[in-house]
Short mmCIF file of C-alpha atoms in Angstrom, two decimals:
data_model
loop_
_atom_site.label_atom_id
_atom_site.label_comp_id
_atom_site.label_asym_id
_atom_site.label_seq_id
_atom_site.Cartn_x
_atom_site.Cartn_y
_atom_site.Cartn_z
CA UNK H 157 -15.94 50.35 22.63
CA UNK H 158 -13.71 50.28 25.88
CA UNK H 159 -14.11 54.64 25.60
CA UNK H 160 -16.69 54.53 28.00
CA UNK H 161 -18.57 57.45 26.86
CA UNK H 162 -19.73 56.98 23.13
CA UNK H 163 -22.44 59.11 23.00
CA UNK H 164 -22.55 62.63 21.55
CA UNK H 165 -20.17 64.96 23.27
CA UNK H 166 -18.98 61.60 24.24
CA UNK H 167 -21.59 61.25 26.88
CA UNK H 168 -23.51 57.79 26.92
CA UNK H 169 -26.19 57.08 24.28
CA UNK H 170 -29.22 58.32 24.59
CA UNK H 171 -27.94 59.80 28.11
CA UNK H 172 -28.10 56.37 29.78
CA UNK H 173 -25.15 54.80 31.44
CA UNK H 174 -26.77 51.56 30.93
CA UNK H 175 -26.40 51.92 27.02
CA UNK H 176 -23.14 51.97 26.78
CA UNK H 177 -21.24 49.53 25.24
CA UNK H 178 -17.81 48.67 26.20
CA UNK H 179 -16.42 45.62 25.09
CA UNK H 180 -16.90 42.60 23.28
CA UNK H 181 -14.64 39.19 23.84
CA UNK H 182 -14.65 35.96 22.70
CA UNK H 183 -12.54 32.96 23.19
CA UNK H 184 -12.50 28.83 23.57
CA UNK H 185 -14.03 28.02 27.02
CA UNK H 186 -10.54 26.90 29.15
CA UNK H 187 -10.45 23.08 29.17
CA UNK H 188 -13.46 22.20 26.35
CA UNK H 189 -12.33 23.30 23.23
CA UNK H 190 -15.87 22.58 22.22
CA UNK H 191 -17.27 25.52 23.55
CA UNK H 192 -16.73 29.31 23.49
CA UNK H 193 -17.74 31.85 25.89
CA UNK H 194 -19.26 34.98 24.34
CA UNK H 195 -18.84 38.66 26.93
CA UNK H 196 -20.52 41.42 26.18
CA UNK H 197 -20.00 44.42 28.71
CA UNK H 198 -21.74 47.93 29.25
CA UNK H 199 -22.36 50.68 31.75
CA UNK H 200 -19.25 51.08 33.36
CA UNK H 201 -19.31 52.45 37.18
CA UNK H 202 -17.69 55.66 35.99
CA UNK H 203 -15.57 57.59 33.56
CA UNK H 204 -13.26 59.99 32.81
CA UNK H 205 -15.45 62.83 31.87
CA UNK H 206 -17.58 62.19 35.08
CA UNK H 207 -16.01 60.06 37.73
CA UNK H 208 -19.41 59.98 40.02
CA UNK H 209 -20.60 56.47 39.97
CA UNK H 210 -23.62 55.68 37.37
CA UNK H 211 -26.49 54.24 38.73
CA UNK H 212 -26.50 50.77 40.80
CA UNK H 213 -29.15 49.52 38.08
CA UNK H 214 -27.36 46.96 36.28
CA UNK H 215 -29.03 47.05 32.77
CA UNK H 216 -32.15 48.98 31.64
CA UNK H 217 -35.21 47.87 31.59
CA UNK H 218 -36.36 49.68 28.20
CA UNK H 219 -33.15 48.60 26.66
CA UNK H 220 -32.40 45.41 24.39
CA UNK H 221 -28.77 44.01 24.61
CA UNK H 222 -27.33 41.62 21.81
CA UNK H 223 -24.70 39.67 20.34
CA UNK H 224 -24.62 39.31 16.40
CA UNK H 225 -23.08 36.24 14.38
CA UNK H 226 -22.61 36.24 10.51
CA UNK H 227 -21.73 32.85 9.50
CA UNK H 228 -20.91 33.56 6.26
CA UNK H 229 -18.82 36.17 5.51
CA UNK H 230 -21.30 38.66 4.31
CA UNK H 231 -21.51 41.02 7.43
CA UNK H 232 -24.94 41.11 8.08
CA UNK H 233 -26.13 38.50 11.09
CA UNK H 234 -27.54 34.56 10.96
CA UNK H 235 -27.19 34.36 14.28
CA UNK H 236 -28.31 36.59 17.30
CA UNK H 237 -28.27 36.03 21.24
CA UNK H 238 -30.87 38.80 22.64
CA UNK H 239 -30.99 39.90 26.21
CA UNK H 240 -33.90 41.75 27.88
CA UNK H 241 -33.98 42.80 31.42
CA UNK H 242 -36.83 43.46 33.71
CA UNK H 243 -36.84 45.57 36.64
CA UNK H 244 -38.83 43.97 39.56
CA UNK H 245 -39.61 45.49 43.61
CA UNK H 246 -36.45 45.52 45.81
CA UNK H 247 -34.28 46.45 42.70
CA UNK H 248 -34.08 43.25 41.58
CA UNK H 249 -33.35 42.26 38.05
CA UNK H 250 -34.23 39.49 35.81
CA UNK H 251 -33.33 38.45 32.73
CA UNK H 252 -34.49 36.88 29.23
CA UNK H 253 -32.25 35.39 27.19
CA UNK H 254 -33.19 34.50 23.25
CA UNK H 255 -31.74 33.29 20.09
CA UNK H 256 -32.81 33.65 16.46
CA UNK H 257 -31.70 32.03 13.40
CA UNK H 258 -31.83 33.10 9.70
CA UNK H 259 -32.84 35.83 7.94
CA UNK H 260 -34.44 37.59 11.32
CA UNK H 261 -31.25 37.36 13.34
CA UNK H 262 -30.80 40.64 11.07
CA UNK H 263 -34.02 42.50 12.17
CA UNK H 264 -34.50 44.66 15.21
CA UNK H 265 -36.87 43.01 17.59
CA UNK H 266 -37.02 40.94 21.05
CA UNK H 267 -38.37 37.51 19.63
CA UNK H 268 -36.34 33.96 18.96
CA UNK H 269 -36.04 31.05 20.59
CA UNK H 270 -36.25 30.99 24.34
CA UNK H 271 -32.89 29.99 26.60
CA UNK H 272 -33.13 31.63 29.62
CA UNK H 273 -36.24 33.04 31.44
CA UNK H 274 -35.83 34.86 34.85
CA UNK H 275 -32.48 34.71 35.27
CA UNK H 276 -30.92 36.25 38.02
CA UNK H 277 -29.15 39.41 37.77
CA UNK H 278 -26.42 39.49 40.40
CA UNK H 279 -25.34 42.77 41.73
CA UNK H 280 -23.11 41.37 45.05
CA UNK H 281 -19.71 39.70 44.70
CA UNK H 282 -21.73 36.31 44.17
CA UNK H 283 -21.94 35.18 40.60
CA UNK H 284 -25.33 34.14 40.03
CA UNK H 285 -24.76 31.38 37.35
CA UNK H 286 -28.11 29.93 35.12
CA UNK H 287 -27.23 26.89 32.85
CA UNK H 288 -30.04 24.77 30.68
CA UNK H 289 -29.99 22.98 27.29
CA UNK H 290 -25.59 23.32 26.51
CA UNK H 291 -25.62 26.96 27.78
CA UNK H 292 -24.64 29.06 30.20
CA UNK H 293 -25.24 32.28 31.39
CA UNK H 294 -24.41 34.96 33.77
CA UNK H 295 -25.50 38.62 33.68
CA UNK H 296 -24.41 41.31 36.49
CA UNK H 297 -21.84 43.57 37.62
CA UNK H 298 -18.29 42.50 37.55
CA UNK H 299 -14.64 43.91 37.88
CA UNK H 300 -14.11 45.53 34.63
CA UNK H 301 -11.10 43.76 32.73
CA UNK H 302 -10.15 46.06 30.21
CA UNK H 303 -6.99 47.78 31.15
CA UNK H 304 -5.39 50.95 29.84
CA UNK H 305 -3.67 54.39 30.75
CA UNK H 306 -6.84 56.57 29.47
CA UNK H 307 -5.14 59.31 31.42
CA UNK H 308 -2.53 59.39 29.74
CA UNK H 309 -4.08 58.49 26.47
CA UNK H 310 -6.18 62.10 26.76
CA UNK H 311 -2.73 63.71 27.98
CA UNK H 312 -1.67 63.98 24.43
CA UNK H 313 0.06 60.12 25.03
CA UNK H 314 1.78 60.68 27.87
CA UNK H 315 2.08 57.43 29.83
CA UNK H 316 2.40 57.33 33.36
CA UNK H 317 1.74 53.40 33.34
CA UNK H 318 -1.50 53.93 35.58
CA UNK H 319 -4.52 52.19 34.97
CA UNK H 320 -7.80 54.23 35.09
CA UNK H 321 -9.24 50.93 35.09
CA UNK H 322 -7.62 48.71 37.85
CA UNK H 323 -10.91 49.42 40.46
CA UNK H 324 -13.54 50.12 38.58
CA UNK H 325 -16.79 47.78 37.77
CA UNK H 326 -18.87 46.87 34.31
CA UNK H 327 -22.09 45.18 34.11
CA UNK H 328 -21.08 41.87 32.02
CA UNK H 329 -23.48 39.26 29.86
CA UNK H 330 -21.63 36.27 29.78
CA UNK H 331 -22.48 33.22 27.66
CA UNK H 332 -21.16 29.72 26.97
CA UNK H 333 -21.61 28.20 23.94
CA UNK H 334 -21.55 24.71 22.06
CA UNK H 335 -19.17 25.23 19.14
CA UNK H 336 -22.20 24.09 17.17
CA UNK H 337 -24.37 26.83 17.28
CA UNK H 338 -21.80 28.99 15.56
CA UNK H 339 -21.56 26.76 12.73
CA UNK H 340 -18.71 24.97 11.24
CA UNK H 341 -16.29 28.26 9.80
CA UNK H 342 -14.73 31.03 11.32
CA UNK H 343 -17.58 33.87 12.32
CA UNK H 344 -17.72 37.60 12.31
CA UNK H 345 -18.66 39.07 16.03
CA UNK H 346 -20.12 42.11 16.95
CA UNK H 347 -22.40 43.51 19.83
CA UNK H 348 -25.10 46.28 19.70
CA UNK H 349 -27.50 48.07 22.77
CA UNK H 350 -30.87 49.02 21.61
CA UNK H 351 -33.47 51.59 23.40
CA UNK H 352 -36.87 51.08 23.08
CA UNK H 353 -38.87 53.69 21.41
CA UNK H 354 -42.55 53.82 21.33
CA UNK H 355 -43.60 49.97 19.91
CA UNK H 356 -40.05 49.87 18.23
CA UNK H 357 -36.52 49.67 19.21
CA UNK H 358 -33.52 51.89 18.07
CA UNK H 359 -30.09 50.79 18.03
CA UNK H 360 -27.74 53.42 19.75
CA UNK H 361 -24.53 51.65 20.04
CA UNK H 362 -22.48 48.50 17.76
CA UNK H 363 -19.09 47.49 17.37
CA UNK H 364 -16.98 44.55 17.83
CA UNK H 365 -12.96 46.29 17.79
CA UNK H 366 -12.31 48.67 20.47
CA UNK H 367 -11.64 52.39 20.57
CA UNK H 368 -12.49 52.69 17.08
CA UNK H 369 -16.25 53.96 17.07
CA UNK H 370 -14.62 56.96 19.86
CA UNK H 371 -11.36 58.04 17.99
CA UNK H 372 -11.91 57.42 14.36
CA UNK H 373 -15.45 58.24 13.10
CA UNK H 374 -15.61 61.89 14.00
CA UNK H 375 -18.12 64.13 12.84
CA UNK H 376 -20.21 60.87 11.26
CA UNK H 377 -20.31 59.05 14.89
CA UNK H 378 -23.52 59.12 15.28
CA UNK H 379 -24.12 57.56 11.96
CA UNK H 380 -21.53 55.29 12.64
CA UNK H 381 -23.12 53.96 16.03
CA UNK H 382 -26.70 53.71 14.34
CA UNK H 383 -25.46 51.70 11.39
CA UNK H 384 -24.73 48.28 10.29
CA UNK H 385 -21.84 46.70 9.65
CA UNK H 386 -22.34 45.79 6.09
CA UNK H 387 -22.68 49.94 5.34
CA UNK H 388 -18.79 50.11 6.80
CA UNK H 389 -17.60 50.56 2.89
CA UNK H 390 -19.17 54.98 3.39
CA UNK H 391 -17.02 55.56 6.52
CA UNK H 392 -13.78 54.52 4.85
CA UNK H 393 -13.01 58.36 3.96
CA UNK H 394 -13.97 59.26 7.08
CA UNK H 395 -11.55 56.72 9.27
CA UNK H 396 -8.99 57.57 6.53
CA UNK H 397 -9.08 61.03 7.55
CA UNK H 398 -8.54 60.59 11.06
CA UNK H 399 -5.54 58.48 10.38
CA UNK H 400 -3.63 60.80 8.29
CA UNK H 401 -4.31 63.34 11.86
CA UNK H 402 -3.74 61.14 14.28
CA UNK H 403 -0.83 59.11 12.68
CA UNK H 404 0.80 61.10 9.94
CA UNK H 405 -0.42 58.25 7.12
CA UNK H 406 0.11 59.34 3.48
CA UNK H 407 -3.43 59.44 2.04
CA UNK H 408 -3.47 55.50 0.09
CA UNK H 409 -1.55 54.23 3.21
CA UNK H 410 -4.51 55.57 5.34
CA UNK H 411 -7.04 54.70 3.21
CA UNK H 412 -5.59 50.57 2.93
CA UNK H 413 -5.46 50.89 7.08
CA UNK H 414 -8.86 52.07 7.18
CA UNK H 415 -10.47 49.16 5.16
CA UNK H 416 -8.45 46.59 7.52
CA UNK H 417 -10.77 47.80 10.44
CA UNK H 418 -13.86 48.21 8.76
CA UNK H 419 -16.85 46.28 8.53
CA UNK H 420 -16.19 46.73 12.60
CA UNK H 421 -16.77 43.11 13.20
CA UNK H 422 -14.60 40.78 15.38
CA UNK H 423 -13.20 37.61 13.57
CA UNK H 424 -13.58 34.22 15.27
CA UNK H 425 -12.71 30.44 14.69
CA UNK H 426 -13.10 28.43 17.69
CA UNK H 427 -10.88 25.45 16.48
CA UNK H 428 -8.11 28.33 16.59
CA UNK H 429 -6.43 29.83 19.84
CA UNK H 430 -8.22 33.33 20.37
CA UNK H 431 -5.78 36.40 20.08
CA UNK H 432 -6.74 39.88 19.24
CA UNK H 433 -6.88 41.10 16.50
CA UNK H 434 -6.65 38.23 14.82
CA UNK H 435 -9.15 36.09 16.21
CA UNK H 436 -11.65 37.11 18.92
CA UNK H 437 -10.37 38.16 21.92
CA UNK H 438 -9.34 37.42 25.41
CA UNK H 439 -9.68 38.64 28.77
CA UNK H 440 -5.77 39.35 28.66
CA UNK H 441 -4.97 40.65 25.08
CA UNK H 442 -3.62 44.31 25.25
CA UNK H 443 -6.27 45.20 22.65
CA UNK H 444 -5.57 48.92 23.70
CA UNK H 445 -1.71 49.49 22.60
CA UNK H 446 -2.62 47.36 19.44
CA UNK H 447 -5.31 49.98 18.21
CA UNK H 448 -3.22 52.98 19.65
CA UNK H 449 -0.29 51.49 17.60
CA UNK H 450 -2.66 51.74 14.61
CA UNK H 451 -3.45 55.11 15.34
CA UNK H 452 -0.77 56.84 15.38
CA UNK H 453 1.34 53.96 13.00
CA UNK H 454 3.71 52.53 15.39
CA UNK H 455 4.80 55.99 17.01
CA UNK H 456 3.13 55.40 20.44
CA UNK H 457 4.66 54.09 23.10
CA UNK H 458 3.50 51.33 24.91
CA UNK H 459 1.31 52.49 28.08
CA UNK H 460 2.82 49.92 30.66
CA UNK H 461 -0.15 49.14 31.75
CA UNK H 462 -1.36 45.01 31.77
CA UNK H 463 -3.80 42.67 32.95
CA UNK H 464 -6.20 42.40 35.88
CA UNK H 465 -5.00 39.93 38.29
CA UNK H 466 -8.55 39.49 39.47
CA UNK H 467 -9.59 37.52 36.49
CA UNK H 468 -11.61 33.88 37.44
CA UNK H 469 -10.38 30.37 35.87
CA UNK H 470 -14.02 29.47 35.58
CA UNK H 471 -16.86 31.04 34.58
CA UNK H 472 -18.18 33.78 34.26
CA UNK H 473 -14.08 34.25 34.06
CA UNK H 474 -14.63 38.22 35.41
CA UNK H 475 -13.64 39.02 38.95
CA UNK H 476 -16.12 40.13 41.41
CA UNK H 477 -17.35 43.79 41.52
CA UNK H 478 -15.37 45.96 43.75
CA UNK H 479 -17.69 47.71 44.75
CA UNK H 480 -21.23 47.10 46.48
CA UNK H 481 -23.86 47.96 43.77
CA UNK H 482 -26.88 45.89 45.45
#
């Protein structure tokens, strides 16, 4: 999450820009506390380890794209918002929007309950907006909002106070929705991207926190990526580990920080303000110097680096793309 290259050799999973996920927000719509808006972003326009644009195509066509809800503390999903994309002439894109209930939220498939069919995918500066039945829904490129020094983060933490991510794009799926639908107690987030595979589908990338899944799983990534959130308890050692490296932690110190981030799954109460960590996540929180400070246990510096100023009031609440991608 927010790495931008979480495949193996941190490339993109399963070599395919479109895969990758970046970032996962969620906060009370501005001005109806009744509602929340749900963003899910992947493929970003470029990245450190290659900074050639990806492709132009927003989202893949053989790939499945979804947001996961457990409503009840347990970590495994009761609620699930699906997106499929389909590739027509004249590179346009449409999209299918679902939502399943229950015991199958938790399965790996394309089926639920049917909110959006055909729904434009915008690739211009236009926002191509779909609403029906309490929801909305926007899916398309869109100035990426997360904002941090990676540069310097990958210069052994050497701030300059640049931002490697002040012009650079994200394809976003943005929802808004009633408070209702998540139930009536604070929910656990998190977002996956599946690949289809033969009549099946394969989950390639998950998380809800950012960073984590790049700089803390190590040699178990993969694992990590392809599991569930429920599993978390086996990668404790593991994320233990990397915080005695990274930060210096005495072994139970690291171990008690380690089980604070895992199962990787965003916490959420929409009758509460949203402020990461503690509950979901805006398009403003420095969500970047509050996992580095975890890292390395307060030694980091702060990387001087804050919001976009290209952020929208209204939805889909993401600035335009700043570049042409149509």
């Amino acid at each position: 999450m927010s790495h931008h290259y979480s495949g193996p050799n941190f490339g993109f999973p399963s070599a395919d820009a479109r895969l990758d996920l970046t970032d996962l927000y969620a906060f009370t719509k501005p001005g109806d506390p009744e509602k929340s808006i749900l963003i899910m972003n992947v493929h970003p326009s470029s990245t450190v380890i290659d900074p050639e644009p990806t492709t132009n195509e927003p989202f893949s066509p053989d790939g499945l794209y979804e947001i996961k809800i457990d409503t009840n503390g347990d970590a495994v999903a009761d609620v699930a918002f699906r997106v499929r994309v389909s590739s027509l002439q004249g590179r346009m894109q449409i999209a299918t929007v679902r939502r399943v209930d229950g015991p199958l939220a938790a399965g790996t498939d394309d089926g639920g309950e049917l909110l959006f069919q055909d729904a434009l995918v915008s690739t211009g500066r236009d926002a191509q907006v779909t609403e029906a039945g309490g929801y909305r829904f926007f899916a398309g490129w869109r100035s990426e909002p997360f904002f941090f020094d990676t540069l310097g983060a990958v210069n052994d933490l050497h701030f300059s106070g640049a931002d490697f991510f002040a012009d650079k794009d994200v394809c976003s799926i943005v929802l808004e929705v009633p408070n209702s639908t998540l139930g009536t107690k604070p929910v656990g987030l998190w977002a996956r991207t599946l690949d289809k595979k033969g009549e099946g589908w394969v989950q390639v990338e998950r998380g809800a926190r950012p960073q984590q899944a790049v700089f803390l799983p190590g040699e178990e990534q993969g694992a990590y990526l392809a599991g569930e959130p429920a599993d978390d308890a086996r990668f404790v050692a593991t994320f233990a580990h990397a915080l005695e490296h990274t930060g210096g932690y005495v072994p139970d110190e690291a171990e008690r920080v380690a089980r604070t981030l895992l199962p990787d799954i965003m916490p959420y109460d929409p009758r509460r303000p949203a402020s990461f960590p503690e509950n979901g996540r805006t398009l403003t929180d420095d969500a970047a110097d509050a996992f580095m400070a975890i890292l390395t246990n307060g030694k980091m510096p702060q990387d001087g680096v804050g919001p976009h100023s290209d952020l929208l009031a209204e939805f889909p609440y993401l600035g335009p793309p700043h570049s042409a991608h149509d």
